[in-house]
Coordinates of C-alpha atoms in Angstrom, one line a residue:
M1460 CA -85.2 0.1 53.0
N1461 CA -82.0 -1.6 54.2
V1462 CA -81.3 -1.8 57.9
S1463 CA -78.1 -0.1 59.0
L1464 CA -75.1 -2.5 59.1
W1465 CA -74.7 -1.6 62.8
R1466 CA -78.1 -3.2 63.4
N1467 CA -77.4 -6.2 61.2
R1468 CA -76.6 -8.8 63.9
D1469 CA -75.2 -11.4 61.5
F1470 CA -72.8 -8.9 59.9
M1471 CA -71.7 -7.7 63.3
V1472 CA -70.9 -11.3 64.4
L1473 CA -69.0 -11.9 61.1
W1474 CA -67.2 -8.6 61.5
S1475 CA -66.2 -9.1 65.1
G1476 CA -65.0 -12.7 64.6
R1477 CA -62.9 -11.6 61.6
T1478 CA -61.4 -8.8 63.7
L1479 CA -60.1 -11.2 66.3
S1480 CA -58.6 -13.5 63.8
E1481 CA -56.9 -10.6 62.0
V1482 CA -55.3 -9.4 65.2
G1483 CA -53.8 -12.9 65.8
D1484 CA -52.8 -13.1 62.1
A1485 CA -50.9 -9.7 62.4
V1486 CA -49.0 -11.1 65.4
S1487 CA -48.0 -14.1 63.3
L1488 CA -47.0 -12.0 60.3
L1489 CA -44.7 -10.0 62.5
V1490 CA -43.3 -12.7 64.8
I1491 CA -42.6 -15.4 62.2
P1492 CA -40.4 -13.2 60.0
L1493 CA -38.7 -11.9 63.1
L1494 CA -38.1 -15.4 64.3
A1495 CA -36.5 -16.2 60.9
V1496 CA -34.4 -13.0 60.8
T1497 CA -33.3 -12.7 64.5
V1498 CA -33.2 -16.4 65.7
L1499 CA -32.5 -18.4 62.5
D1500 CA -30.4 -15.6 60.8
A1501 CA -32.3 -16.0 57.5
S1502 CA -31.0 -14.4 54.4
A1503 CA -33.0 -12.1 52.0
V1504 CA -33.7 -15.2 49.7
E1505 CA -34.9 -17.3 52.7
V1506 CA -37.2 -14.5 53.8
G1507 CA -38.5 -14.1 50.3
V1508 CA -39.2 -17.8 50.1
L1509 CA -41.0 -17.7 53.4
S1510 CA -43.2 -14.9 52.2
A1511 CA -43.8 -16.7 48.9
T1512 CA -44.8 -20.0 50.4
R1513 CA -47.4 -18.2 52.5
M1514 CA -49.2 -17.3 49.2
V1515 CA -48.2 -20.0 46.8
A1516 CA -51.5 -21.9 47.0
Y1517 CA -53.1 -19.1 45.1
L1518 CA -51.2 -20.3 42.0
F1519 CA -52.5 -24.0 42.0
L1520 CA -55.6 -23.9 44.2
S1521 CA -57.6 -20.8 43.5
L1522 CA -59.5 -22.0 40.4
P1523 CA -60.6 -25.4 41.8
A1524 CA -61.3 -23.7 45.1
G1525 CA -64.1 -21.7 43.4
V1526 CA -65.8 -24.8 42.1
W1527 CA -65.5 -26.6 45.5
V1528 CA -66.8 -23.6 47.4
D1529 CA -69.8 -23.1 45.1
R1530 CA -70.7 -26.8 45.8
M1531 CA -70.5 -26.5 49.6
R1532 CA -71.9 -24.4 52.5
K1533 CA -69.6 -21.4 52.7
R1534 CA -69.7 -21.1 56.5
R1535 CA -68.8 -24.7 57.0
V1536 CA -65.7 -24.2 54.8
M1537 CA -64.7 -21.1 56.8
V1538 CA -65.0 -22.9 60.2
V1539 CA -62.9 -25.9 59.0
C1540 CA -60.2 -23.7 57.6
H1541 CA -59.9 -21.7 60.8
L1542 CA -59.5 -24.9 62.9
A1543 CA -56.8 -26.2 60.5
R1544 CA -54.9 -22.9 60.6
A1545 CA -55.1 -22.9 64.4
G1546 CA -53.4 -26.3 64.5
L1547 CA -50.7 -25.3 62.1
V1548 CA -49.7 -22.1 63.9
A1549 CA -49.7 -24.1 67.2
T1550 CA -46.8 -26.3 65.8
V1551 CA -44.7 -23.1 65.3
A1552 CA -45.4 -22.0 68.9
V1553 CA -44.4 -25.4 70.2
G1554 CA -41.3 -25.6 67.9
A1555 CA -40.2 -22.1 68.9
W1556 CA -40.7 -22.9 72.6
T1557 CA -38.7 -26.1 72.5
G1558 CA -36.0 -24.7 70.2
W1559 CA -36.2 -27.1 67.3
V1560 CA -38.0 -24.8 64.8
T1561 CA -36.2 -24.5 61.5
M1562 CA -36.7 -22.6 58.2
I1563 CA -38.0 -25.8 56.6
H1564 CA -40.6 -26.1 59.3
L1565 CA -41.7 -22.4 58.8
W1566 CA -41.9 -23.0 55.0
I1567 CA -44.1 -26.1 55.4
V1568 CA -46.5 -24.3 57.9
A1569 CA -46.7 -21.3 55.6
L1570 CA -47.5 -23.5 52.6
L1571 CA -50.3 -25.5 54.3
S1572 CA -51.6 -22.3 55.8
S1573 CA -51.9 -20.8 52.4
V1574 CA -54.1 -23.7 51.3
C1575 CA -56.5 -22.9 54.2
T1576 CA -56.3 -19.2 53.4
V1577 CA -57.3 -19.6 49.7
L1578 CA -60.4 -21.7 50.7
Y1579 CA -61.4 -19.4 53.6
E1580 CA -61.1 -16.2 51.6
T1581 CA -63.0 -17.6 48.6
A1582 CA -65.8 -18.7 50.9
H1583 CA -65.8 -15.5 52.9
Q1584 CA -66.2 -13.2 49.8
S1585 CA -68.9 -15.5 48.5
F1586 CA -70.7 -15.7 52.0
L1587 CA -70.8 -11.9 52.6
P1588 CA -73.6 -11.2 50.0
A1589 CA -75.8 -13.7 51.9
V1590 CA -75.4 -11.6 55.1
V1591 CA -75.4 -8.1 53.6
P1592 CA -77.9 -6.7 51.1
G1593 CA -76.4 -5.8 47.7
G1594 CA -76.8 -2.1 48.2
Q1595 CA -74.6 -2.2 51.3
L1596 CA -71.7 -4.3 50.0
L1597 CA -69.5 -1.2 49.5
D1598 CA -70.1 -0.1 53.1
A1599 CA -69.5 -3.6 54.4
N1600 CA -66.3 -4.0 52.4
G1601 CA -65.1 -0.6 53.6
K1602 CA -65.7 -1.7 57.2
L1603 CA -63.9 -5.0 56.7
A1604 CA -61.0 -3.0 55.2
T1605 CA -60.9 -0.8 58.2
T1606 CA -61.0 -3.8 60.5
Y1607 CA -58.0 -5.2 58.6
S1608 CA -56.0 -2.1 59.4
V1609 CA -57.1 -1.7 63.0
S1610 CA -56.2 -5.4 63.6
R1611 CA -52.8 -4.8 62.1
I1612 CA -52.2 -2.0 64.6
A1613 CA -53.3 -4.1 67.5
G1614 CA -51.4 -7.2 66.3
Y1615 CA -48.2 -5.5 65.3
S1616 CA -48.1 -3.4 68.5
A1617 CA -48.8 -6.3 70.8
G1618 CA -46.5 -8.6 68.9
G1619 CA -43.6 -6.1 69.0
V1620 CA -44.1 -5.5 72.8
V1621 CA -44.5 -9.2 73.7
A1622 CA -41.6 -10.2 71.4
S1623 CA -39.4 -7.6 73.0
A1624 CA -40.3 -8.6 76.6
L1625 CA -40.6 -12.4 76.2
G1626 CA -38.7 -13.1 72.9
V1627 CA -40.2 -14.1 69.6
A1628 CA -40.2 -17.8 70.5
R1629 CA -42.9 -17.3 73.2
T1630 CA -45.1 -15.0 71.1
A1631 CA -45.8 -17.3 68.1
G1632 CA -48.9 -19.0 69.6
V1633 CA -51.3 -16.1 69.9
D1634 CA -52.6 -16.6 66.4
A1635 CA -54.0 -20.1 67.1
L1636 CA -56.4 -18.9 69.8
A1637 CA -57.7 -16.1 67.6
Y1638 CA -58.5 -18.6 64.8
L1639 CA -60.3 -20.8 67.3
V1640 CA -62.4 -17.8 68.5
N1641 CA -63.3 -16.8 64.9
A1642 CA -64.3 -20.4 64.1
V1643 CA -66.7 -20.5 67.1
S1644 CA -68.1 -17.0 66.3
L1645 CA -69.2 -18.1 62.8
L1646 CA -71.6 -20.6 64.4
F1647 CA -73.6 -17.8 65.9
I1648 CA -74.7 -16.3 62.5
R1649 CA -78.4 -16.9 62.2
R1650 CA -79.0 -16.1 58.6
S1651 CA -78.9 -19.3 56.5
E1652 CA -77.2 -19.1 53.1
Q1653 CA -78.8 -20.4 49.9
P1654 CA -78.0 -24.1 49.4
P1655 CA -75.5 -24.9 46.7
V1656 CA -77.0 -25.2 43.2
G1657 CA -77.1 -28.9 42.5
T1658 CA -76.6 -30.4 39.0
R1659 CA -77.5 -33.9 37.9
R1660 CA -74.0 -34.6 36.6
P1661 CA -71.4 -32.1 38.0
D1662 CA -68.9 -31.2 35.3
F1663 CA -65.8 -29.8 37.0
R1664 CA -64.2 -28.4 33.8
R1665 CA -67.4 -26.8 32.7
E1666 CA -68.0 -25.2 36.1
L1667 CA -64.4 -24.0 36.1
A1668 CA -64.7 -22.5 32.6
A1669 CA -67.9 -20.7 33.5
G1670 CA -66.1 -18.6 36.2
L1671 CA -63.2 -17.8 33.9
S1672 CA -65.5 -17.0 31.0
F1673 CA -67.5 -14.6 33.1
V1674 CA -64.4 -12.7 34.2
F1675 CA -62.4 -12.5 31.0
R1676 CA -65.3 -11.8 28.6
H1677 CA -66.4 -9.0 30.8
P1678 CA -65.8 -5.5 29.4
I1679 CA -64.2 -4.1 32.6
M1680 CA -62.9 -7.0 34.7
P1681 CA -59.8 -7.9 32.7
R1682 CA -58.4 -4.4 33.2
L1683 CA -59.5 -4.6 36.9
V1684 CA -57.7 -7.9 37.3
A1685 CA -54.5 -6.5 35.6
A1686 CA -54.4 -3.5 37.9
S1687 CA -55.0 -5.6 41.0
A1688 CA -52.3 -8.1 39.9
S1689 CA -49.8 -5.3 39.4
L1690 CA -50.5 -3.8 42.8
N1691 CA -50.1 -7.1 44.5
L1692 CA -47.0 -8.1 42.6
F1693 CA -45.0 -4.9 43.4
S1694 CA -46.4 -4.5 47.0
Q1695 CA -45.3 -8.0 47.9
M1696 CA -41.8 -7.2 46.8
I1697 CA -41.9 -4.5 49.5
F1698 CA -43.6 -6.6 52.2
A1699 CA -41.2 -9.5 51.7
L1700 CA -38.2 -7.2 52.5
A1701 CA -39.9 -5.0 55.1
V1702 CA -38.6 -6.6 58.3
L1703 CA -35.1 -7.2 56.8
Y1704 CA -35.0 -3.5 55.7
L1705 CA -36.1 -2.2 59.0
V1706 CA -33.7 -4.3 61.1
R1707 CA -30.6 -4.3 58.9
D1708 CA -30.8 -1.0 56.9
L1709 CA -32.6 1.3 59.3
H1710 CA -31.2 -0.4 62.4
L1711 CA -34.4 -0.6 64.4
S1712 CA -35.0 -2.8 67.4
E1713 CA -37.7 -5.4 67.6
Q1714 CA -40.1 -3.3 69.6
T1715 CA -39.6 -0.3 67.2
V1716 CA -40.2 -2.5 64.2
G1717 CA -43.5 -3.5 65.7
A1718 CA -44.4 0.1 66.5
V1719 CA -43.5 1.3 63.0
M1720 CA -45.5 -1.5 61.3
A1721 CA -48.4 -0.7 63.6
L1722 CA -48.4 3.0 62.6
T1723 CA -48.2 2.2 58.9
T1724 CA -51.7 0.7 59.2
L1725 CA -53.2 4.1 60.1
G1726 CA -53.5 4.7 56.4
G1727 CA -55.6 1.6 55.9
I1728 CA -57.9 2.6 58.7
T1729 CA -58.4 6.1 57.2
G1730 CA -58.9 4.7 53.8
G1731 CA -61.4 2.1 55.0
L1732 CA -63.4 4.6 56.9
L1733 CA -63.6 7.1 54.0
S1734 CA -63.9 4.6 51.2
A1735 CA -67.7 4.7 50.8
R1736 CA -67.8 8.5 51.3
L1737 CA -65.0 9.1 48.8
A1738 CA -66.6 6.7 46.3
R1739 CA -69.9 8.6 46.5
L1740 CA -68.1 12.0 46.2
V1741 CA -65.7 11.2 43.4
G1742 CA -67.6 8.4 41.7
T1743 CA -67.6 4.7 42.3
A1744 CA -66.0 4.1 39.0
R1745 CA -63.5 6.9 39.1
I1746 CA -62.2 6.1 42.6
I1747 CA -60.9 2.7 41.4
W1748 CA -58.2 4.4 39.2
I1749 CA -57.8 7.6 41.2
A1750 CA -56.8 5.7 44.3
P1751 CA -53.5 4.1 42.9
L1752 CA -52.5 7.1 40.8
G1753 CA -53.4 9.7 43.5
L1754 CA -51.8 7.8 46.5
G1755 CA -49.2 5.5 44.9
W1756 CA -46.5 8.2 44.7
T1757 CA -46.3 8.1 48.6
V1758 CA -44.7 4.7 48.4
M1759 CA -41.6 6.3 47.0
L1760 CA -40.8 7.5 50.6
V1761 CA -40.1 3.9 51.6
P1762 CA -36.8 3.4 49.6
A1763 CA -35.9 7.0 50.3
A1764 CA -35.8 6.4 54.1
Q1765 CA -32.4 6.6 55.8
P1766 CA -31.2 5.8 59.4
G1767 CA -32.4 8.4 61.9
W1768 CA -35.4 10.1 60.2
G1769 CA -36.1 7.0 58.1
P1770 CA -38.8 5.4 60.3
V1771 CA -41.0 8.5 59.7
A1772 CA -40.6 8.3 55.9
Y1773 CA -41.2 4.6 55.9
T1774 CA -44.3 5.0 58.0
V1775 CA -45.8 7.7 55.8
G1776 CA -45.0 5.8 52.6
M1777 CA -46.5 2.5 53.8
A1778 CA -49.5 4.3 55.3
G1779 CA -50.2 5.9 51.9
M1780 CA -50.1 2.4 50.3
G1781 CA -52.4 1.1 53.0
A1782 CA -54.9 3.9 52.3
L1783 CA -54.6 3.1 48.6
F1784 CA -55.4 -0.6 49.1
A1785 CA -58.3 0.1 51.4
I1786 CA -60.0 2.5 49.1
Y1787 CA -59.3 0.6 45.9
N1788 CA -60.2 -2.8 47.3
A1789 CA -63.5 -1.7 48.8
A1790 CA -64.7 -0.3 45.4
A1791 CA -63.2 -3.1 43.3
V1792 CA -64.5 -6.0 45.4
S1793 CA -67.9 -4.4 45.7
Y1794 CA -68.1 -4.0 42.0
R1795 CA -67.2 -7.7 41.4
Q1796 CA -69.7 -8.9 44.0
G1797 CA -72.5 -6.7 42.5
A1798 CA -71.8 -7.6 38.9
C1799 CA -71.8 -11.3 39.4
P1800 CA -74.8 -13.6 39.7
P1801 CA -75.0 -15.5 43.1
E1802 CA -74.5 -18.9 41.6
L1803 CA -71.1 -17.8 40.1
L1804 CA -69.8 -15.9 43.0
G1805 CA -67.4 -18.6 44.2
R1806 CA -66.0 -19.3 40.8
M1807 CA -65.8 -15.6 39.8
T1808 CA -63.9 -14.8 43.1
A1809 CA -61.6 -17.8 42.6
S1810 CA -60.9 -16.9 39.0
V1811 CA -60.0 -13.3 39.9
R1812 CA -57.9 -14.3 42.9
W1813 CA -56.1 -17.0 40.9
V1814 CA -54.5 -14.1 38.9
I1815 CA -54.3 -11.3 41.4
F1816 CA -53.1 -13.4 44.3
G1817 CA -51.2 -15.9 42.2
V1818 CA -48.7 -13.2 41.4
M1819 CA -48.1 -12.5 45.1
P1820 CA -45.6 -15.4 45.8
V1821 CA -43.9 -14.4 42.5
G1822 CA -43.5 -10.8 43.8
A1823 CA -42.3 -12.0 47.2
L1824 CA -39.7 -14.4 45.7
A1825 CA -38.7 -11.7 43.2
G1826 CA -38.2 -9.2 46.0
G1827 CA -35.9 -11.7 47.9
L1828 CA -33.9 -12.5 44.7
L1829 CA -33.5 -8.9 43.6
G1830 CA -32.7 -7.9 47.2
S1831 CA -29.8 -10.3 47.2
W1832 CA -28.7 -9.4 43.6
L1833 CA -29.3 -5.6 43.4
G1834 CA -29.6 -4.8 47.1
V1835 CA -32.6 -4.2 49.2
R1836 CA -32.9 -0.4 48.6
P1837 CA -32.8 -0.5 44.7
T1838 CA -35.3 -3.3 44.8
L1839 CA -37.7 -1.2 46.9
W1840 CA -37.3 1.7 44.3
I1841 CA -38.4 -0.7 41.5
A1842 CA -41.4 -1.9 43.6
A1843 CA -42.5 1.5 44.6
A1844 CA -42.6 2.7 41.0
G1845 CA -44.6 -0.4 40.0
V1846 CA -47.2 0.3 42.7
W1847 CA -47.9 3.8 41.3
A1848 CA -47.9 2.7 37.7
S1849 CA -50.5 0.0 38.4
G1850 CA -53.3 2.6 38.1
L1851 CA -52.5 3.2 34.5
W1852 CA -54.2 -0.1 33.6
L1853 CA -57.5 1.5 34.6
Y1854 CA -56.8 5.0 33.5
F1855 CA -56.4 3.8 29.9
S1856 CA -59.6 1.8 30.0
P1857 CA -63.4 2.4 29.5
L1858 CA -63.6 2.9 33.3
R1859 CA -61.9 6.2 32.9
W1860 CA -65.0 7.7 31.2
E1861 CA -67.5 6.5 33.8
R1862 CA -68.3 8.2 37.0
D1863 CA -70.3 5.5 38.7
L1864 CA -70.7 1.8 38.4
P1865 CA -74.2 0.2 38.3
D1866 CA -75.7 -0.9 41.6
G1867 CA -76.7 -4.5 41.4
S1868 CA -78.7 -4.6 44.6
P1869 CA -82.2 -4.5 43.1
E1870 CA -81.5 -7.6 41.0
R1871 CA -79.8 -9.4 43.9
D1872 CA -82.4 -8.7 46.6
T1873 CA -85.6 -9.0 44.7
P1874 CA -86.3 -10.9 41.4
T1875 CA -87.1 -8.5 38.7
P1876 CA -90.3 -9.3 36.9
P1877 CA -90.0 -10.0 33.2
A1878 CA -90.5 -6.9 31.1
P1879 CA -93.5 -6.9 28.7
E1880 CA -91.4 -6.8 25.6
P1881 CA -91.6 -8.8 22.4
A1882 CA -89.5 -12.0 22.3
R1883 CA -87.2 -10.6 19.8
R1884 CA -86.2 -7.7 22.1
E1885 CA -84.8 -10.3 24.5
Q1886 CA -82.0 -11.0 22.0
V1887 CA -80.5 -7.5 22.3
P1888 CA -77.8 -8.0 24.9
I1889 CA -74.8 -9.4 23.1
D1890 CA -71.9 -9.4 25.6
M1891 CA -71.4 -12.3 27.9
A1892 CA -71.2 -10.1 31.0
G1893 CA -74.7 -8.8 30.4
K1894 CA -76.1 -12.3 29.8
A1895 CA -74.4 -13.7 32.9
T1896 CA -75.9 -11.0 35.1
G1897 CA -79.4 -11.6 33.9
G1898 CA -79.2 -9.0 31.1
G1899 CA -79.9 -6.2 33.5
R1900 CA -76.5 -5.1 34.7
R1901 CA -73.7 -4.2 32.4
A1902 CA -70.3 -3.0 33.3

């Protein structure tokens, strides 16, 4: 019987450290765009480019990152990435304090930070199954999703208050300390991960192809990837224009912008707390397509917002999208982690993230360009409709006819003894997904 996650010391250390870094990250995500808009007078295109450079590494680094991470100790990768990000954010704080920060400086820091983010997130998702038993991955991912939202509330609220009191230039350095604390906390995890699988002659292309082959020959994952990519593409169009929209269209102050962005994360908290329970109630397969189609319509309130009552509509719409992402991601990520053999986790994660996160800088840049061409509000209407329609990828898929997804914990936690079947019966599984997962788990 699995011990409760609340009594899993290593998970609690991992969880608390990530919470601290997420708080600092939220401060940075608020303050740096505010710095660009209010101090450097950035245009919609410049803000879009800033948002895009923060994620552009997913396009060119995600795939090789999976191979590299599978060859290395995941915790070591995470520690190094946090230390590097702390140094990069510190340069923004120093530049803002001395008054020589520029948009080019912000773009460079965002680009280098995105490299660290890709490596860190790939390692983190691959490291979690070493700390949490397979049967508790859904619960663990739900708690991490809740942490993300709670951290956004704390970070946006603190960032807005401090920026209003001291100015955005003096607020930019909080993130660096949070990264340092998270890096140190990782060293207190006792559970040792499995050593990387060694090969006599590492073949980079073959290892890379193994991850891609697993994902795109799987009967469910291609549709799951398409839905996630659509959600990320259209949501990034909204996020890229969020601060610009709140300041220039809804005429909100810096402190109010921080408060509104903090309140929008309540949806993510609710979704994260309820994700495991809703999945059990509705079905772990059904919840993946019900979440975007059932909650995606609330995002339409964002472009409908007007000065005066607009902050309320914006908050409700973005909270709905936060709940959508928390519920959807907890189920989708848990399914991917459970369906994949441990030795392929890094490459599977990288292959999926190459697509679903690779579209994010495209969405951010598209939001900035369309915002300048069509206007911010029409662009937000297009993006909101796209968020809702993303669920159709899964509605019109084999997942629609399944209630629950298979639980991979038995195979992951304890090796299954060979069944006493004739040799010819071992030839029955014919799809690559079944073979890759040991022939026992099928999507």
